[in-house]
mmCIF file with all atom_site columns, C-alpha atoms in Angstrom:
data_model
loop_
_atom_site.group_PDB
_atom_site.id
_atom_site.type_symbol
_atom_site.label_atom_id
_atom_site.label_alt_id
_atom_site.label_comp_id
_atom_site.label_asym_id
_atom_site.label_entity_id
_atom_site.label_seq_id
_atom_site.pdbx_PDB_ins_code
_atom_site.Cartn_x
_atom_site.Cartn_y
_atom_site.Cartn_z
_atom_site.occupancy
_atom_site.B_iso_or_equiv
_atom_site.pdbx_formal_charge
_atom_site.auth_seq_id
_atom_site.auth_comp_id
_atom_site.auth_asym_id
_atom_site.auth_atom_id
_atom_site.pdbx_PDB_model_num
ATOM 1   C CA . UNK A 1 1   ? 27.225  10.007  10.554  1.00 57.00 ? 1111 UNK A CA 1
ATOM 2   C CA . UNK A 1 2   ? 27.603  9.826   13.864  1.00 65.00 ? 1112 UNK A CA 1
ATOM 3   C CA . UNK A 1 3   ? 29.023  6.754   15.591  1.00 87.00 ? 1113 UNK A CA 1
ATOM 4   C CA . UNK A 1 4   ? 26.498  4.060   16.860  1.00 94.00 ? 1114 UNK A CA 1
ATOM 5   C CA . UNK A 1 5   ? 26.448  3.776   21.024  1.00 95.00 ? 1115 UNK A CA 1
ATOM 6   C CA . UNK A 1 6   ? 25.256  -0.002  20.897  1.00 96.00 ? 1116 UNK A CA 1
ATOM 7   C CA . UNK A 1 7   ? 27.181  -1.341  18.564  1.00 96.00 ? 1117 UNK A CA 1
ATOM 8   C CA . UNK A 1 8   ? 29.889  -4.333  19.877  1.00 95.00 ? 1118 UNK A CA 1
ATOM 9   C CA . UNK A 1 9   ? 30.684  -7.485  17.198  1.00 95.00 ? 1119 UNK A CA 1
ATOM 10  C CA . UNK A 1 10  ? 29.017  -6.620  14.212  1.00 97.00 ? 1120 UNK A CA 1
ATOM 11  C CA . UNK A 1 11  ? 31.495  -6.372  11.445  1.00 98.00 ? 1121 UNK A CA 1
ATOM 12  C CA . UNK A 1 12  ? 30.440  -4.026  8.624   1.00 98.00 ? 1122 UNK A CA 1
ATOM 13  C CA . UNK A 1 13  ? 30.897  -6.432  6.287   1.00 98.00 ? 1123 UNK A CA 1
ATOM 14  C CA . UNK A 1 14  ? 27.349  -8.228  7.972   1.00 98.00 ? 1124 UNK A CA 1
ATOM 15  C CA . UNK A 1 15  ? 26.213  -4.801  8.256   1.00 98.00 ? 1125 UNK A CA 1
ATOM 16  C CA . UNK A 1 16  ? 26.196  -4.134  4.402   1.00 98.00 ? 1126 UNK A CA 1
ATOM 17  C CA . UNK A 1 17  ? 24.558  -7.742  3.749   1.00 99.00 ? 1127 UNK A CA 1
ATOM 18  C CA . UNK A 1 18  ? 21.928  -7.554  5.508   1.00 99.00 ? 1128 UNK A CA 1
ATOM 19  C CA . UNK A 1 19  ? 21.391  -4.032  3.587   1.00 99.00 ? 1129 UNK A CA 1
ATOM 20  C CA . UNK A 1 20  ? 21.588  -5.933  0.579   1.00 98.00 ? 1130 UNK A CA 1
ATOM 21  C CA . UNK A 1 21  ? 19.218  -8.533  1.853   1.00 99.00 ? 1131 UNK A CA 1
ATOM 22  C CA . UNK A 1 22  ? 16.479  -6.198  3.121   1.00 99.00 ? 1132 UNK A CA 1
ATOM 23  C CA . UNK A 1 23  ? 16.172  -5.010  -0.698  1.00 99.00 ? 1133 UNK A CA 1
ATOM 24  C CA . UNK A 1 24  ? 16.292  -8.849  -1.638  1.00 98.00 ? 1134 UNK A CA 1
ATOM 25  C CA . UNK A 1 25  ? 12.945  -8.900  0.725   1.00 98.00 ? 1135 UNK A CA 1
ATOM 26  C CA . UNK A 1 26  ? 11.726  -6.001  -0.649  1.00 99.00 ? 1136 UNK A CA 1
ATOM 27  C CA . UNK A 1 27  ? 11.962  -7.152  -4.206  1.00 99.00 ? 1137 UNK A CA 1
ATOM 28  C CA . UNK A 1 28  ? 10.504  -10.596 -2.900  1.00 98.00 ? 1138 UNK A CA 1
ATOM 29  C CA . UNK A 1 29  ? 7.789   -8.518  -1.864  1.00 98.00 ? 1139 UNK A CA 1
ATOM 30  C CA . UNK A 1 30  ? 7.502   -6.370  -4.907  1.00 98.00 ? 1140 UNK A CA 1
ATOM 31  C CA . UNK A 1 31  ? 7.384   -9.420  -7.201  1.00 99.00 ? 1141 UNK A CA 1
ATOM 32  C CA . UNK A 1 32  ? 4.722   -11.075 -5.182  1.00 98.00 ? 1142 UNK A CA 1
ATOM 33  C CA . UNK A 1 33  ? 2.429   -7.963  -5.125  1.00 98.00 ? 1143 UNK A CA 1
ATOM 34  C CA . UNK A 1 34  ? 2.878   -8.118  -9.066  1.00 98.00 ? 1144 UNK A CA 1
ATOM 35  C CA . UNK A 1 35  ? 1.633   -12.014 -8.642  1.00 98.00 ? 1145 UNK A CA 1
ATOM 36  C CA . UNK A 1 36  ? -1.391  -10.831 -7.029  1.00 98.00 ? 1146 UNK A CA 1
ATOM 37  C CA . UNK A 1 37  ? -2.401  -8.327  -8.991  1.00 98.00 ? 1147 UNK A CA 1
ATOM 38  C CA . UNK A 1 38  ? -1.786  -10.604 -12.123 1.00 98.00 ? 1148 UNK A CA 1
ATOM 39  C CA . UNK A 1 39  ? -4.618  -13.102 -10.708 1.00 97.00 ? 1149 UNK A CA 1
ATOM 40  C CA . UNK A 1 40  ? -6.993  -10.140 -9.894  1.00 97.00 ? 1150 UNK A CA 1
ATOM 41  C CA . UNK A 1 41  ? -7.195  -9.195  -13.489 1.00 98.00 ? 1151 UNK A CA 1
ATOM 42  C CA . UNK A 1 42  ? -10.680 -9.542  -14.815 1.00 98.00 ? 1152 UNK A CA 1
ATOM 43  C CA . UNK A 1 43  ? -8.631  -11.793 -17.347 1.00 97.00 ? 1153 UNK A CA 1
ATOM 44  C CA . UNK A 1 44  ? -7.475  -14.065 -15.153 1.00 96.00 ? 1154 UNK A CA 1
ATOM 45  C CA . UNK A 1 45  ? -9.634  -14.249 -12.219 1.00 95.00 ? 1155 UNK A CA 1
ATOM 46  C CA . UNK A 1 46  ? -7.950  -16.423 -9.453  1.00 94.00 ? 1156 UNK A CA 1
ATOM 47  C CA . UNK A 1 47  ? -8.967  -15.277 -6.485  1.00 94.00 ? 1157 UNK A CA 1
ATOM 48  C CA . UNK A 1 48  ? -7.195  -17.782 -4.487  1.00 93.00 ? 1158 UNK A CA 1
ATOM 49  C CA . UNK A 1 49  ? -3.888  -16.859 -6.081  1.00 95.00 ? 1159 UNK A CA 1
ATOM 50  C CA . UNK A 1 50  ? -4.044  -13.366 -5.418  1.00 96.00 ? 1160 UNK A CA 1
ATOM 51  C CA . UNK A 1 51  ? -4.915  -13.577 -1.797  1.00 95.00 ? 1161 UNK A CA 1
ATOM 52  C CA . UNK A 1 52  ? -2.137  -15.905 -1.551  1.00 94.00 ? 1162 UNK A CA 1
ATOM 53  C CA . UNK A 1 53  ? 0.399   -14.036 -3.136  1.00 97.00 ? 1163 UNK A CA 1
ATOM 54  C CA . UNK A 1 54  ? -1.088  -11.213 -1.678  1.00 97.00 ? 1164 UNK A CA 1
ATOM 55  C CA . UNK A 1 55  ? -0.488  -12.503 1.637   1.00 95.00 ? 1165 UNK A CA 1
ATOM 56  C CA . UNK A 1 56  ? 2.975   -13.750 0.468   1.00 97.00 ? 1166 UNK A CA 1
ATOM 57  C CA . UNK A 1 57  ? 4.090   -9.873  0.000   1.00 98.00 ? 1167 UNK A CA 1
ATOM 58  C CA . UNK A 1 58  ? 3.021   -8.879  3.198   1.00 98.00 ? 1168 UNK A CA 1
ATOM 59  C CA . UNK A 1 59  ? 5.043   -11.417 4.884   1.00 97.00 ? 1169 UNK A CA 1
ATOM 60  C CA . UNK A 1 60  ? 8.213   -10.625 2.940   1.00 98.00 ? 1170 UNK A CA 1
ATOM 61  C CA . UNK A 1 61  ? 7.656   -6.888  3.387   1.00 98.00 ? 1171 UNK A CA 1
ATOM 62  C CA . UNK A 1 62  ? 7.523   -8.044  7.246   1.00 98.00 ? 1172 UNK A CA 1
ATOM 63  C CA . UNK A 1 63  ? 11.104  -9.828  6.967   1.00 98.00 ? 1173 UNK A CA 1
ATOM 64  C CA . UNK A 1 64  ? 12.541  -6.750  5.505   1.00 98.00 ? 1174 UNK A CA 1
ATOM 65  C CA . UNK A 1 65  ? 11.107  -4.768  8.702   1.00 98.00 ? 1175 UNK A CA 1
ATOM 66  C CA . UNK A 1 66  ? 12.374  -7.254  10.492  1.00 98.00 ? 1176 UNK A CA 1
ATOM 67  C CA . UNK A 1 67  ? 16.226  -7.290  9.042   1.00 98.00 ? 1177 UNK A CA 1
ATOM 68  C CA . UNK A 1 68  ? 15.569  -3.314  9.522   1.00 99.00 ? 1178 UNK A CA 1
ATOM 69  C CA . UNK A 1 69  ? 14.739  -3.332  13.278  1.00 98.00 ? 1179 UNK A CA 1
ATOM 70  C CA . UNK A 1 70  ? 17.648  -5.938  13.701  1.00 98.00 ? 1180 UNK A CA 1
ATOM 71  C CA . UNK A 1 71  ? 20.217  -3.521  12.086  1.00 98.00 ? 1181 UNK A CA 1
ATOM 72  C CA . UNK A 1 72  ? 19.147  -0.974  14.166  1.00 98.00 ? 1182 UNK A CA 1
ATOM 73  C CA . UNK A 1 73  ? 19.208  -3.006  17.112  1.00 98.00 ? 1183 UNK A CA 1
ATOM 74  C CA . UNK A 1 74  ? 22.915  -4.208  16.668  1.00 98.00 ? 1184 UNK A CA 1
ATOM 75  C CA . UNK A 1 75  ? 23.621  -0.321  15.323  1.00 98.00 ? 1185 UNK A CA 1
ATOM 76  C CA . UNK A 1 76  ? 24.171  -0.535  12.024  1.00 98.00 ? 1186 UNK A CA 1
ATOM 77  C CA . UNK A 1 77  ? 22.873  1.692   9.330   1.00 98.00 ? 1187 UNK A CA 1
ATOM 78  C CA . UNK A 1 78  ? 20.051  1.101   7.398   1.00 98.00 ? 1188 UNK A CA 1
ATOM 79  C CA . UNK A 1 79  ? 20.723  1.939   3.410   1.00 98.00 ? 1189 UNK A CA 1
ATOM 80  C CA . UNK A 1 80  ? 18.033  1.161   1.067   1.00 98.00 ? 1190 UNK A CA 1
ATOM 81  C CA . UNK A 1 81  ? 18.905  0.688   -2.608  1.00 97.00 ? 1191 UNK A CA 1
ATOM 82  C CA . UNK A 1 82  ? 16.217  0.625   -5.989  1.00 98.00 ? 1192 UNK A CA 1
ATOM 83  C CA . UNK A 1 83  ? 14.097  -2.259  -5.689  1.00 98.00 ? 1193 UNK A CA 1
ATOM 84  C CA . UNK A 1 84  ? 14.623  -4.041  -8.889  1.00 97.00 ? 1194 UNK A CA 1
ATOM 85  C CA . UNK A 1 85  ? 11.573  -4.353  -11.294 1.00 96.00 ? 1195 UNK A CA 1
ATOM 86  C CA . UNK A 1 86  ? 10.109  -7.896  -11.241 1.00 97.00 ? 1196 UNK A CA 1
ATOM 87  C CA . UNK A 1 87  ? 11.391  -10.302 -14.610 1.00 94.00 ? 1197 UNK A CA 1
ATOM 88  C CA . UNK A 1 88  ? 8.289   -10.770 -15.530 1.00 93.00 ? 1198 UNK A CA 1
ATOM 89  C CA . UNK A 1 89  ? 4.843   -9.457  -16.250 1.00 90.00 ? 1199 UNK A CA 1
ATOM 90  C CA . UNK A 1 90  ? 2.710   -11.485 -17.168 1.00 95.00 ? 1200 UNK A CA 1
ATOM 91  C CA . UNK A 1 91  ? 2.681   -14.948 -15.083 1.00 96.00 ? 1201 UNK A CA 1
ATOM 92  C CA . UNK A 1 92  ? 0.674   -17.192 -17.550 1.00 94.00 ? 1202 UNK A CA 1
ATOM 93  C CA . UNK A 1 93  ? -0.757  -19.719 -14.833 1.00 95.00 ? 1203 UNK A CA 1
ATOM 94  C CA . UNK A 1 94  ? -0.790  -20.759 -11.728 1.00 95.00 ? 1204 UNK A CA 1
ATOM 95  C CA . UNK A 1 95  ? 1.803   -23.011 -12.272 1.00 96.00 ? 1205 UNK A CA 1
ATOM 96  C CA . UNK A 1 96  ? 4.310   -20.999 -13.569 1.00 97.00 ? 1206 UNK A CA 1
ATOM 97  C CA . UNK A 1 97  ? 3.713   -18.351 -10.825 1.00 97.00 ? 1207 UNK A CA 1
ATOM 98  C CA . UNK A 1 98  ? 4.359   -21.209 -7.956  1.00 97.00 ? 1208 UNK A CA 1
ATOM 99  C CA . UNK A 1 99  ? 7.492   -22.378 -10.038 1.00 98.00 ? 1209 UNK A CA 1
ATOM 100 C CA . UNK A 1 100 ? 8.553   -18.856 -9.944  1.00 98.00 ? 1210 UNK A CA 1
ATOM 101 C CA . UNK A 1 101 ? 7.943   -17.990 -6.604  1.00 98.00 ? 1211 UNK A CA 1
ATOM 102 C CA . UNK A 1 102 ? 9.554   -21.493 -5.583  1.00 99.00 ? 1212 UNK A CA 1
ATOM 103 C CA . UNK A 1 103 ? 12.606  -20.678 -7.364  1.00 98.00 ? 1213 UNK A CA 1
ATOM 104 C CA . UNK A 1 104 ? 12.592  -17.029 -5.781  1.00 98.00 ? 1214 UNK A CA 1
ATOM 105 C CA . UNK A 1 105 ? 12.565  -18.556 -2.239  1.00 98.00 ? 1215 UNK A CA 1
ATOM 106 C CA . UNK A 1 106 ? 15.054  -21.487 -2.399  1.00 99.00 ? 1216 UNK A CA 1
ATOM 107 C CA . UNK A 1 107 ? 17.361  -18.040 -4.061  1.00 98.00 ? 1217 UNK A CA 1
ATOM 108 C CA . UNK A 1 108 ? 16.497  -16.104 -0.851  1.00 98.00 ? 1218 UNK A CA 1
ATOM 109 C CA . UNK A 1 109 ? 17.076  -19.383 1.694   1.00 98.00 ? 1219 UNK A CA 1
ATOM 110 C CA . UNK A 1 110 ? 20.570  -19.576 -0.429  1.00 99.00 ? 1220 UNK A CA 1
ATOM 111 C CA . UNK A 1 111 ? 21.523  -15.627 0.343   1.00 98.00 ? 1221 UNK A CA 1
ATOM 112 C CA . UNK A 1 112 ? 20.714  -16.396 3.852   1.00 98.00 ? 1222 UNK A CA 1
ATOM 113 C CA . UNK A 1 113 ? 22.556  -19.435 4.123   1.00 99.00 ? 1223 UNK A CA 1
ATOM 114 C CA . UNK A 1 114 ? 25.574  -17.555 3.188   1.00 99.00 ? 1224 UNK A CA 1
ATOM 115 C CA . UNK A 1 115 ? 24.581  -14.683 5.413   1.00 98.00 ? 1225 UNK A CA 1
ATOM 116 C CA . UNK A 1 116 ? 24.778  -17.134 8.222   1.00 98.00 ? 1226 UNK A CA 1
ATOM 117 C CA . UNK A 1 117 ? 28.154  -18.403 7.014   1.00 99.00 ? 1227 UNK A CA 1
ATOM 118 C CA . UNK A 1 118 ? 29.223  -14.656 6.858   1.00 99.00 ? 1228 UNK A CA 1
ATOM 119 C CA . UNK A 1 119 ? 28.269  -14.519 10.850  1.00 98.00 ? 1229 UNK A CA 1
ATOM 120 C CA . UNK A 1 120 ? 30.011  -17.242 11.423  1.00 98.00 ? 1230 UNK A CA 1
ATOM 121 C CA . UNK A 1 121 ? 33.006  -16.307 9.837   1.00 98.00 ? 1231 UNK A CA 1
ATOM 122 C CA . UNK A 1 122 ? 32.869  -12.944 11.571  1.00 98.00 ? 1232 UNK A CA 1
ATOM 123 C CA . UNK A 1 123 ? 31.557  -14.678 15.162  1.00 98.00 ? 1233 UNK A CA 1
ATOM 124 C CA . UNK A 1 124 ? 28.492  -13.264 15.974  1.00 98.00 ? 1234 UNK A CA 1
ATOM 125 C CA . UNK A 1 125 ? 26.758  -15.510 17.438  1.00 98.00 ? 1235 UNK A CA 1
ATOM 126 C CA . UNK A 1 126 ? 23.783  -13.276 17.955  1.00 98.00 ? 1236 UNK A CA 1
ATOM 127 C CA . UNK A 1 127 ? 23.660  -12.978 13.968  1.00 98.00 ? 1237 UNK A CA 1
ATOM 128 C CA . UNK A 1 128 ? 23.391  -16.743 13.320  1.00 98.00 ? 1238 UNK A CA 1
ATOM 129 C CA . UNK A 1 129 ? 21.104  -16.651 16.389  1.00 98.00 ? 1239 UNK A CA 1
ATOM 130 C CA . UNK A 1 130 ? 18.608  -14.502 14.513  1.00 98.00 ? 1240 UNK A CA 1
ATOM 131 C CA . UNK A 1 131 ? 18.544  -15.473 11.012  1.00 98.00 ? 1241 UNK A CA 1
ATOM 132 C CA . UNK A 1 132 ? 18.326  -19.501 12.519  1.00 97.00 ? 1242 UNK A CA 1
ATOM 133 C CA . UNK A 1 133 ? 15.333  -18.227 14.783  1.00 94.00 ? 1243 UNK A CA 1
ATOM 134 C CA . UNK A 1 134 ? 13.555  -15.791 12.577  1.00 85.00 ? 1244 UNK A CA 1
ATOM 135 C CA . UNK A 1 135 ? 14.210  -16.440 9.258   1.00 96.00 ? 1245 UNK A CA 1
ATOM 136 C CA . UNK A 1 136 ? 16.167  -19.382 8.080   1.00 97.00 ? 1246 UNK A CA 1
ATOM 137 C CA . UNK A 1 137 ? 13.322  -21.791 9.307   1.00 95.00 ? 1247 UNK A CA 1
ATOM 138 C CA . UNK A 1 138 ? 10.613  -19.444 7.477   1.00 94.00 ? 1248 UNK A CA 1
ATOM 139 C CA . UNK A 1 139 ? 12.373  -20.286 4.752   1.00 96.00 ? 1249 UNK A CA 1
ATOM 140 C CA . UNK A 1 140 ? 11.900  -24.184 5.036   1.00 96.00 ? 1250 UNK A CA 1
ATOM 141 C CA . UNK A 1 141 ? 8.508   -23.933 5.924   1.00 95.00 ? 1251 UNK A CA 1
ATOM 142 C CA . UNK A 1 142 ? 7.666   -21.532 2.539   1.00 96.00 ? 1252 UNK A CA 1
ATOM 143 C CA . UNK A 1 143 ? 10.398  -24.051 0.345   1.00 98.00 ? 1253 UNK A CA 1
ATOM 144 C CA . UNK A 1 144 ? 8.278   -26.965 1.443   1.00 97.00 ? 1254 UNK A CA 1
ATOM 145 C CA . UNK A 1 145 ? 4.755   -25.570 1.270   1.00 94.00 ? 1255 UNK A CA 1
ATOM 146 C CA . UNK A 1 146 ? 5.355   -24.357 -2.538  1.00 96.00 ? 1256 UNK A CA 1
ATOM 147 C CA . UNK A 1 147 ? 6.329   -27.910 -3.772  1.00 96.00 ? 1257 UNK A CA 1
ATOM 148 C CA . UNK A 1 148 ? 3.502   -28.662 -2.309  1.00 93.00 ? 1258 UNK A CA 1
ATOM 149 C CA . UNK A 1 149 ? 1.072   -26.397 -4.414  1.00 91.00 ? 1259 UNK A CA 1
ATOM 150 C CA . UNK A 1 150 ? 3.178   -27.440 -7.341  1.00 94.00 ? 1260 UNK A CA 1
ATOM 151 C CA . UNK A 1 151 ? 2.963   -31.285 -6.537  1.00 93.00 ? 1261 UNK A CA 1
ATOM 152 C CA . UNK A 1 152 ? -0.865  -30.843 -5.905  1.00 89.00 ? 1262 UNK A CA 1
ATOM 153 C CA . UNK A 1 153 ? -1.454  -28.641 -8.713  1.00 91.00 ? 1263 UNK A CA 1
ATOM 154 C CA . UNK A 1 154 ? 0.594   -30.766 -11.388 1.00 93.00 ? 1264 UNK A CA 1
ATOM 155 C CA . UNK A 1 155 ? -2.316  -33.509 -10.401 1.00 90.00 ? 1265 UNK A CA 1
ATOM 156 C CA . UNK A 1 156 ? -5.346  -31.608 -10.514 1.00 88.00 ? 1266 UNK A CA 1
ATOM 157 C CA . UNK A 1 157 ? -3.838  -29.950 -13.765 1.00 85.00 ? 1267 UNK A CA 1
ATOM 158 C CA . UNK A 1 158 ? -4.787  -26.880 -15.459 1.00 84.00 ? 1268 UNK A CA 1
ATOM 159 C CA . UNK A 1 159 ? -8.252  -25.470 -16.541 1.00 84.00 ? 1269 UNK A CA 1
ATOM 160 C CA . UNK A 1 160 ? -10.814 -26.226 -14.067 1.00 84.00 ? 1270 UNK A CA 1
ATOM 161 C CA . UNK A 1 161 ? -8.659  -28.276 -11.352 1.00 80.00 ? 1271 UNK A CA 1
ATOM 162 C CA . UNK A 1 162 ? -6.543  -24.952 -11.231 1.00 84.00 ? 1272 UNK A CA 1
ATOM 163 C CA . UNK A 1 163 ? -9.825  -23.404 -10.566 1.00 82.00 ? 1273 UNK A CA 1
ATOM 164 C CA . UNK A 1 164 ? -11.339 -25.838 -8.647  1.00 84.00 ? 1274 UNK A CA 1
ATOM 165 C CA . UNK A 1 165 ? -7.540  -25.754 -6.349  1.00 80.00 ? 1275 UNK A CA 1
ATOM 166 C CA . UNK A 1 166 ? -7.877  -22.182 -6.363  1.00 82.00 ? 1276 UNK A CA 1
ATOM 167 C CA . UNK A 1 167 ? -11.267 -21.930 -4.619  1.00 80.00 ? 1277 UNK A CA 1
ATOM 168 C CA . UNK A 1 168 ? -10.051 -25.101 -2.284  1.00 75.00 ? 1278 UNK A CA 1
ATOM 169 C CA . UNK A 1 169 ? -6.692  -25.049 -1.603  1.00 64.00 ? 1279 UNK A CA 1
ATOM 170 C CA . UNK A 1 170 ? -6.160  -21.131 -1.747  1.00 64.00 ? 1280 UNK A CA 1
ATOM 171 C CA . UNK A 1 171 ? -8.728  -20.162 0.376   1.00 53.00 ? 1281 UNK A CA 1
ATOM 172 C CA . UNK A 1 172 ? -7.233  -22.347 3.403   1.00 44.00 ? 1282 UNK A CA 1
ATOM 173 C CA . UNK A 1 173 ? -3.933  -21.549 3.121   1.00 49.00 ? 1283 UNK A CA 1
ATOM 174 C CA . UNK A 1 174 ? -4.900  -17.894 2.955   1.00 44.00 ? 1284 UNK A CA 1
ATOM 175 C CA . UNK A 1 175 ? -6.454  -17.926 6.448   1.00 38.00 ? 1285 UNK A CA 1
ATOM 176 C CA . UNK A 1 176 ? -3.386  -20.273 7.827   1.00 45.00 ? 1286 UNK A CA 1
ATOM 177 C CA . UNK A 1 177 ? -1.122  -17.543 6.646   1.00 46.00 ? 1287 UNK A CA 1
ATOM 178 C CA . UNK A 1 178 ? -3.067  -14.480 7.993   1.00 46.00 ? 1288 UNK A CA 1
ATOM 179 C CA . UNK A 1 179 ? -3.613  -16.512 11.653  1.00 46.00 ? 1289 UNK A CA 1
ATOM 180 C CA . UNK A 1 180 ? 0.618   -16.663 11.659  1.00 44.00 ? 1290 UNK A CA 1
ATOM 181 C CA . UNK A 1 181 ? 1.561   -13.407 10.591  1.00 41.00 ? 1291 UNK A CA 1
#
C-alpha cells in the first residue's frame, strides 16, 4: 500500500481505533435499522418507533461516514471488518428497545471517551479536536434525550400511553431529528 502524502501525527495505533469504531457505528446503525423494522411489523405497529429508530440508523450510519472521511483526511486507511449481528431480535416494547438503545449509546460515548484519551496520549490535538466537536457532544445530546423517552414513557406506561407516546412524542422528535441531520 502505498505510503499516505498527508499524513503528519497520527499514530497508527488511533488509526486502527477509529477502524474499530467506524464498525462500532456501523453496528449501531445495523441494530437500530433492526429496531425499526421490529415496530413496522403488522404485529407491532409503532409507527413512531420505527421512524425514530429509523432516523436513529441514519444518523449513526452518518458518524461512521464521518470517522471514514476523517481517516482519510489525516491519511490513514480505511479497513472495514463484519458488522456484528444485533443481540437481539425481537425487542418486546418500547421500553425495552429505549433501554437498549440507551445502553448501546452510553457503550459508544465510553469507546469514544477512551478514543479521546488515546489522542491525548498520542498528542493529536486535531483528534481530540474532532471527536469533542463532532461526536463526543452527539453523544450527550442522544444519552440525555433517551432517558428522557424512558423517564416519560415509564409514566405514561405501557398499552395505550405507549401508543398514545408513540403518535405524540415520536412524531416530534422524528421531524427534530430529520431538520438536524
Amino acid at each position: 500500500m502505498p505510503d499516505s502524502k498527508v499524513r503528519q501525527n497520527y499514530h497508527e495505533e488511533c488509526e486502527s481505533r477509529i477502524n474499530k469504531h467506524i464498525n462500532r457505528e456501523m453496528y449501531a446503525s445495523y441494530v437500530y435499522l433492526s429496531m425499526a423494522y421490529y415496530f413496522d411489523r403488522d404485529d407491532v405497529a409503532l409507527p413512531g418507533f420505527s421512524e425514530h429508530f429509523r432516523n436513529q440508523s441514519l444518523e449513526e450510519m452518518g458518524h461512521a461516514e464521518k470517522l471514514m472521511k476523517y481517516q482519510n483526511q489525516r491519511g490513514g486507511r480505511i479497513l472495514l471488518t463484519d458488522i456484528d449481528k444485533p443481540e437481539l431480535d425481537d425487542w418486546k416494547n418500547s421500553m425495552e428497545a429505549l433501554k437498549a438503545a440507551l445502553a448501546l449509546e452510553m457503550a459508544v460515548n465510553k469507546e469514544l471517551l477512551d478514543l479521546r484519551q488515546l489522542a491525548l496520549d498520542h498528542n493529536d490535538p486535531q483528534m481530540c479536536d474532532f471527536l469533542d466537536s463532532g461526536l463526543l457532544r452527539k453523544q450527550l445530546e442522544e444519552i440525555k434525550e433517551l432517558g428522557d423517552f424512558i423517564t416519560n414513557l415509564e409514566r405514561v406506561g405501557q398499552g395505550l400511553g405507549e401508543y398514545m407516546y408513540d403518535k405524540k412524542k415520536c412524531t416530534v422528535k422524528t421531524y427534530q431529528s430529520n431538520k438536524s441531520f
